[in-house]
């Protein structure tokens, strides 16, 4: 099958070239959007990532170009207008799970670094500064961790935090029995915000969860609590979080995703003028750690993404049952 890959980075090419045996792939660095959609001409499928924009207009243009398949090489599909895709008879496939451990462990890495300030210690030592002043952290043991969304990633994350000796409470629209058996207690959201020392987000972005973290529930959180978002940027109302950091209500913020990330993340902008004032403000706080959507970025996950995406495309081409279809 001829496939146009959008938003590709060197590591995408490396892993897909390693596992691709029969498809004709054209790689583009560019994001898929209204301006770039014509690049898909001559292909039968597009393969896209988290920040490609497949809205009504783009999907209709893709259809006109003869595209029959959208193969997402990620789990989340909030960037695809599924209603339009369905009405156009286009198939959308995804990689529902590619090492939930990768993302869950990255959430833990953010917590550990924010708490014990290892990034600051590393820089201090390199400059010959062996002082411990202002590096005080806290024991995770005995702290209450609130997990919002206890699906594949939330389950792994909650289990790791139980291993630290934390009390884990959770909120989800559906309960996870395995976690309940391990001692996780489900509570309503206000209780979770009120009792947690650390809140970690692992639910999808949709109309119910958009700006789930806003001024009202930041006010319900324990003063000085830590918030970690490795899920999707749109879960957080960024100006509200900046305000909570400024007034000390929020003690720490770890974020691997950002609502306006599509213009920033995955690019080297070190020689550019960054126009996004909100990210610049966030970057200026000493108690904020930002990573550029790297939660998934492990060898195991990249292998899984490439092999499952290619298998999805094979299944479609050969008319087999589509296990990973997005309905
Ligand atoms: P999943 O579908 O297994 O779990 C999501 C959970 O959220 C489910 O248990 C679901 O019931 C719950 N949920 C749905 N609506 C909710 C609501 N309104 N309130 C609370 N919970 C709700 O998904 P997953 O594989 O665990 O992934 C979770 C999210 O992580 C994805 O949606 C994606 O946005 C994000 N993600 C980020 C990265 C990264 O690199 N940072 C990588 C993969 C996935």
Coordinates of C-alpha atoms and ligand atoms in Angstrom, one line a residue:
X1 CA 0.0 0.0 0.0
X2 CA 1.2 3.6 -0.7
X3 CA 1.2 5.5 2.6
X4 CA 2.0 9.2 3.3
X5 CA 3.5 9.5 6.8
X6 CA 3.1 13.0 8.3
X7 CA 4.9 14.6 11.3
X8 CA 7.8 12.2 11.0
X9 CA 11.0 12.5 13.0
X10 CA 14.2 10.5 12.4
X11 CA 13.2 7.9 15.0
X12 CA 9.9 7.3 13.2
X13 CA 11.8 6.6 10.0
X14 CA 14.3 4.4 11.8
X15 CA 11.7 2.1 13.5
X16 CA 9.3 2.0 10.5
X17 CA 12.1 1.2 8.0
X18 CA 13.2 -1.5 10.3
X19 CA 9.9 -3.3 10.4
X20 CA 8.3 -2.4 7.0
X21 CA 8.6 -5.2 4.5
X22 CA 6.1 -4.4 1.7
X23 CA 4.6 -0.9 1.9
X24 CA 5.6 2.1 -0.1
X25 CA 6.1 4.8 2.5
X26 CA 6.7 8.5 1.8
X27 CA 7.8 10.4 4.9
X28 CA 7.0 14.1 5.5
X29 CA 8.3 16.2 8.3
X30 CA 5.3 18.4 8.0
X31 CA 2.1 18.2 10.1
X32 CA -1.0 17.2 8.2
X33 CA -3.4 20.1 8.0
X34 CA -5.2 22.2 5.4
X35 CA -2.0 23.6 4.1
X36 CA -0.2 20.3 3.7
X37 CA -3.0 17.9 2.8
X38 CA -2.2 17.8 -0.9
X39 CA 1.1 16.1 -0.1
X40 CA -1.1 12.9 0.4
X41 CA -1.9 12.8 -3.3
X42 CA -1.0 9.5 -5.0
X43 CA -1.4 7.5 -1.7
X44 CA -4.1 5.3 -0.4
X45 CA -3.5 5.8 3.3
X46 CA -2.1 8.5 5.6
X47 CA -0.2 7.7 8.8
X48 CA -0.4 10.4 11.4
X49 CA 0.6 11.3 15.0
X50 CA -0.8 13.3 17.9
X51 CA -0.7 16.8 16.5
X52 CA -1.8 16.2 13.0
X53 CA -5.2 17.8 12.5
X54 CA -7.8 15.7 10.8
X55 CA -10.8 18.0 11.0
X56 CA -13.8 18.0 8.6
X57 CA -12.1 20.0 5.9
X58 CA -8.9 18.0 5.9
X59 CA -10.7 14.7 5.9
X60 CA -12.9 15.7 2.9
X61 CA -9.8 16.7 1.0
X62 CA -8.1 13.4 1.9
X63 CA -11.2 11.6 0.6
X64 CA -11.0 13.5 -2.7
X65 CA -7.4 12.5 -3.0
X66 CA -8.4 8.9 -2.7
X67 CA -7.3 8.2 0.9
X68 CA -9.3 5.3 2.3
X69 CA -7.4 4.7 5.6
X70 CA -6.1 6.9 8.5
X71 CA -3.6 4.9 10.5
X72 CA -2.8 6.7 13.8
X73 CA 0.5 5.7 15.2
X74 CA -0.7 6.7 18.7
X75 CA -3.4 5.8 21.2
X76 CA -5.3 9.1 21.5
X77 CA -7.6 10.1 18.7
X78 CA -9.0 13.4 19.9
X79 CA -7.4 15.1 16.8
X80 CA -9.6 13.2 14.3
X81 CA -13.2 14.2 13.5
X82 CA -14.6 10.6 13.7
X83 CA -18.1 11.6 12.7
X84 CA -16.8 13.0 9.4
X85 CA -14.4 10.1 8.8
X86 CA -17.3 7.7 9.3
X87 CA -19.7 9.6 7.0
X88 CA -16.9 9.6 4.3
X89 CA -16.5 5.8 4.7
X90 CA -12.9 6.3 5.8
X91 CA -11.4 3.7 8.2
X92 CA -9.5 5.0 11.3
X93 CA -7.1 2.6 13.0
X94 CA -4.9 3.3 16.1
X95 CA -2.3 1.7 18.4
X96 CA -4.4 1.3 21.5
X97 CA -1.6 0.2 23.8
X98 CA 2.1 0.6 23.3
X99 CA 3.8 0.1 26.6
X100 CA 1.6 1.8 29.2
X101 CA 4.7 1.4 31.3
X102 CA 6.6 4.0 29.2
X103 CA 4.1 6.8 30.0
X104 CA 3.4 5.7 33.6
X105 CA 7.1 5.5 34.4
X106 CA 7.6 9.0 32.8
X107 CA 4.9 10.4 35.1
X108 CA 6.9 8.9 38.1
X109 CA 10.1 10.4 36.6
X110 CA 8.5 13.9 36.7
X111 CA 7.3 13.4 40.3
X112 CA 10.7 12.2 41.4
X113 CA 12.6 15.1 39.7
X114 CA 10.2 17.8 40.9
X115 CA 10.2 16.4 44.4
X116 CA 14.0 15.7 44.9
X117 CA 15.1 18.4 42.4
X118 CA 17.6 16.1 40.7
X119 CA 17.8 18.3 37.7
X120 CA 19.0 21.2 39.9
X121 CA 21.4 19.0 41.8
X122 CA 22.9 17.8 38.5
X123 CA 23.6 21.3 37.3
X124 CA 24.9 22.5 40.7
X125 CA 27.4 19.7 40.9
X126 CA 28.7 20.4 37.4
X127 CA 29.4 23.9 38.5
X128 CA 31.2 22.7 41.7
X129 CA 28.3 23.7 43.9
X130 CA 27.8 20.9 46.5
X131 CA 25.3 22.9 48.6
X132 CA 22.0 21.2 49.6
X133 CA 20.3 24.5 50.2
X134 CA 16.7 24.6 48.8
X135 CA 16.9 21.0 47.6
X136 CA 14.6 19.6 50.3
X137 CA 12.1 17.1 49.1
X138 CA 9.5 15.0 50.8
X139 CA 9.0 11.2 51.4
X140 CA 6.6 9.7 48.9
X141 CA 5.9 7.0 51.5
X142 CA 2.6 7.6 53.2
X143 CA 1.5 10.4 50.8
X144 CA -1.9 10.4 49.1
X145 CA -1.8 10.1 45.3
X146 CA -5.0 10.9 43.3
X147 CA -5.2 9.1 39.9
X148 CA -7.7 10.5 37.4
X149 CA -8.3 7.8 34.8
X150 CA -7.4 4.2 35.7
X151 CA -7.2 2.6 32.3
X152 CA -4.0 1.0 31.0
X153 CA -1.6 3.8 31.9
X154 CA -3.4 4.9 35.1
X155 CA -3.4 1.2 36.3
X156 CA 0.4 0.9 35.9
X157 CA 1.0 4.3 37.5
X158 CA -1.2 3.6 40.5
X159 CA 0.5 0.2 41.0
X160 CA 4.0 1.9 41.0
X161 CA 2.8 4.5 43.5
X162 CA 1.4 1.7 45.7
X163 CA 4.9 0.2 45.6
X164 CA 6.3 3.5 47.1
X165 CA 3.9 3.0 50.0
X166 CA 1.5 5.7 49.0
X167 CA -2.2 5.7 49.7
X168 CA -3.8 5.7 46.2
X169 CA -7.2 7.1 45.6
X170 CA -8.8 7.3 42.1
X171 CA -11.6 8.7 40.0
X172 CA -12.8 7.2 36.8
X173 CA -16.1 6.8 35.0
X174 CA -15.5 3.0 35.2
X175 CA -13.8 1.2 38.1
X176 CA -10.7 -1.0 37.7
X177 CA -11.2 -4.1 39.7
X178 CA -7.6 -5.1 39.8
X179 CA -6.7 -1.8 41.4
X180 CA -9.5 -2.1 43.9
X181 CA -8.1 -5.5 44.9
X182 CA -4.7 -3.9 45.4
X183 CA -6.2 -1.4 47.8
X184 CA -7.0 1.6 45.5
X185 CA -10.1 3.5 46.8
X186 CA -12.4 5.2 44.3
X187 CA -13.7 8.6 45.4
X188 CA -15.6 11.5 43.8
X189 CA -13.5 14.2 42.2
X190 CA -13.9 16.9 44.9
X191 CA -12.6 14.3 47.5
X192 CA -9.7 13.4 45.3
X193 CA -8.7 17.0 44.9
X194 CA -9.2 17.7 48.5
X195 CA -7.1 14.7 49.9
X196 CA -4.3 14.3 47.3
X197 CA -0.7 15.4 47.8
X198 CA -0.1 14.5 44.2
X199 CA -2.7 14.4 41.4
X200 CA -1.8 12.6 38.1
X201 CA -4.0 12.8 35.0
X202 CA -4.5 9.6 32.9
X203 CA -7.9 10.1 31.3
X204 CA -8.5 10.9 27.6
X205 CA -9.3 14.4 26.4
X206 CA -12.9 14.7 25.3
X207 CA -15.8 17.1 25.8
X208 CA -16.2 15.9 29.5
X209 CA -12.6 16.2 30.4
X210 CA -11.6 19.4 28.6
X211 CA -10.2 21.8 31.3
X212 CA -10.9 19.2 33.9
X213 CA -8.3 21.1 35.9
X214 CA -9.6 24.7 36.2
X215 CA -9.6 27.5 38.8
X216 CA -12.5 26.0 40.8
X217 CA -10.9 22.6 41.4
X218 CA -7.3 24.0 41.7
X219 CA -8.9 25.8 44.7
X220 CA -10.1 22.5 46.1
X221 CA -6.6 21.0 46.0
X222 CA -4.4 20.9 49.1
X223 CA -2.2 24.0 49.2
X224 CA 1.2 23.1 47.8
X225 CA 0.1 19.9 46.1
X226 CA 1.7 18.5 42.9
X227 CA -0.1 18.2 39.6
X228 CA 1.2 15.9 36.9
X229 CA -0.1 15.7 33.3
X230 CA 1.2 13.1 30.9
X231 CA -2.2 12.7 29.2
X232 CA -3.3 15.6 27.0
X233 CA -2.7 19.3 27.3
X234 CA -6.4 20.2 27.0
X235 CA -7.1 18.6 30.3
X236 CA -5.6 21.7 32.0
X237 CA -6.8 25.3 31.8
X238 CA -3.3 26.8 31.5
X239 CA -4.0 30.4 32.7
X240 CA -5.7 29.0 35.8
X241 CA -2.7 26.8 36.5
X242 CA -0.3 29.7 36.1
X243 CA -2.4 31.7 38.6
X244 CA -2.3 28.8 41.1
X245 CA 1.5 28.5 40.7
X246 CA 1.9 32.3 41.2
X247 CA -0.2 32.4 44.4
X248 CA 1.4 29.2 45.8
X249 CA -1.9 27.1 45.8
X250 CA -0.2 24.7 43.4
X251 CA 3.2 23.6 44.7
X252 CA 4.6 21.7 41.7
X253 CA 3.6 21.1 38.1
X254 CA 4.9 18.3 35.9
X255 CA 3.7 18.4 32.3
X256 CA 4.6 16.2 29.4
X257 CA 1.8 17.6 27.3
X258 CA 0.6 21.2 26.7
X259 CA -2.6 22.6 25.2
X260 CA -0.7 24.6 22.6
X261 CA 2.0 22.0 22.1
X262 CA 1.5 21.6 18.3
X263 CA 3.5 24.7 17.5
X264 CA 6.4 23.8 19.9
X265 CA 6.8 20.2 20.8
X266 CA 9.1 17.9 18.7
X267 CA 10.9 20.9 17.1
X268 CA 14.2 22.4 17.9
X269 CA 13.3 26.1 18.5
X270 CA 16.5 27.0 20.3
X271 CA 17.4 29.7 17.8
X272 CA 13.8 31.0 17.4
X273 CA 11.8 33.6 19.2
X274 CA 9.1 31.7 21.0
X275 CA 5.8 33.6 20.8
X276 CA 3.8 31.5 23.2
X277 CA 3.8 33.6 26.4
X278 CA 2.1 30.9 28.4
X279 CA 4.8 28.3 27.9
X280 CA 7.4 30.9 28.6
X281 CA 5.8 31.8 31.9
X282 CA 5.5 28.1 32.8
X283 CA 9.2 27.6 31.9
X284 CA 10.1 30.4 34.3
X285 CA 8.8 28.7 37.5
X286 CA 11.4 26.8 39.5
X287 CA 8.8 24.3 40.5
X288 CA 7.6 23.4 37.0
X289 CA 9.1 20.6 34.9
X290 CA 8.2 20.4 31.3
X291 CA 9.0 17.6 28.9
X292 CA 8.0 17.7 25.2
X293 CA 5.5 14.8 24.9
X294 CA 8.2 12.1 25.5
X295 CA 6.2 9.9 27.8
X296 CA 5.8 7.3 25.1
X297 CA 9.5 7.5 24.0
X298 CA 11.0 4.2 24.9
X299 CA 12.5 1.5 22.6
X300 CA 9.8 -0.9 23.6
X301 CA 7.0 1.6 22.8
X302 CA 8.5 2.7 19.5
X303 CA 8.9 -1.0 18.4
X304 CA 5.3 -1.6 19.4
X305 CA 4.0 1.5 17.6
X306 CA 5.8 0.5 14.3
X307 CA 4.8 -3.2 14.4
X308 CA 1.2 -2.6 15.4
X309 CA 0.7 0.3 12.9
X310 CA 2.1 -1.9 10.1
X311 CA -0.1 -4.8 11.2
X312 CA -3.2 -2.6 11.2
X313 CA -2.4 -1.5 7.7
X314 CA -1.9 -5.1 6.6
X315 CA -5.2 -6.1 8.2
X316 CA -7.0 -3.3 6.3
X317 CA -5.3 -4.2 3.0
X318 CA -6.0 -7.9 3.2
X319 CA -9.6 -7.5 4.4
X320 CA -9.0 -9.1 7.8
X321 CA -11.0 -8.1 10.9
X322 CA -9.8 -4.7 12.2
X323 CA -8.9 -5.3 15.8
X324 CA -7.8 -1.7 16.4
X325 CA -10.5 0.2 14.6
X326 CA -11.6 3.5 16.2
X327 CA -15.4 3.4 16.2
Ligands
LIG1 P1 -7.3 4.0 28.5 O1 -8.4 4.1 27.5 O2 -6.7 2.6 28.8 O3 -7.7 4.6 29.9 C1 -8.4 5.8 30.0 C2 -9.2 5.8 31.2 O4 -9.8 7.1 31.4 C3 -10.3 4.7 31.2 O5 -10.3 3.9 32.3 C4 -11.6 5.6 31.1 O6 -12.7 5.0 31.7 C5 -11.2 6.8 31.8 N1 -12.0 8.0 31.6 C6 -12.8 8.3 30.5 N2 -13.4 9.4 30.7 C7 -13.1 9.8 31.9 C8 -13.6 10.9 32.7 N3 -14.5 11.8 32.2 N4 -13.1 11.1 33.9 C9 -12.2 10.2 34.4 N5 -11.8 9.1 33.8 C10 -12.2 8.9 32.5 O7 -6.1 4.9 27.9 P2 -4.6 4.9 28.3 O8 -3.8 4.0 27.4 O9 -4.4 4.6 29.8 O10 -4.1 6.4 28.0 C11 -4.6 7.5 28.8 C12 -4.2 8.8 28.0 O11 -2.8 8.9 28.0 C13 -4.6 8.8 26.6 O12 -5.9 9.2 26.4 C14 -3.6 9.7 25.9 O13 -4.2 11.0 25.9 C15 -2.5 9.7 27.0 N6 -1.2 9.3 26.4 C16 -0.1 10.1 26.5 C17 1.1 9.6 26.0 C18 2.4 10.4 26.2 O14 3.4 10.2 25.5 N7 2.5 11.4 27.1 C19 1.2 8.4 25.4 C20 0.1 7.6 25.3 C21 -1.1 8.0 25.8

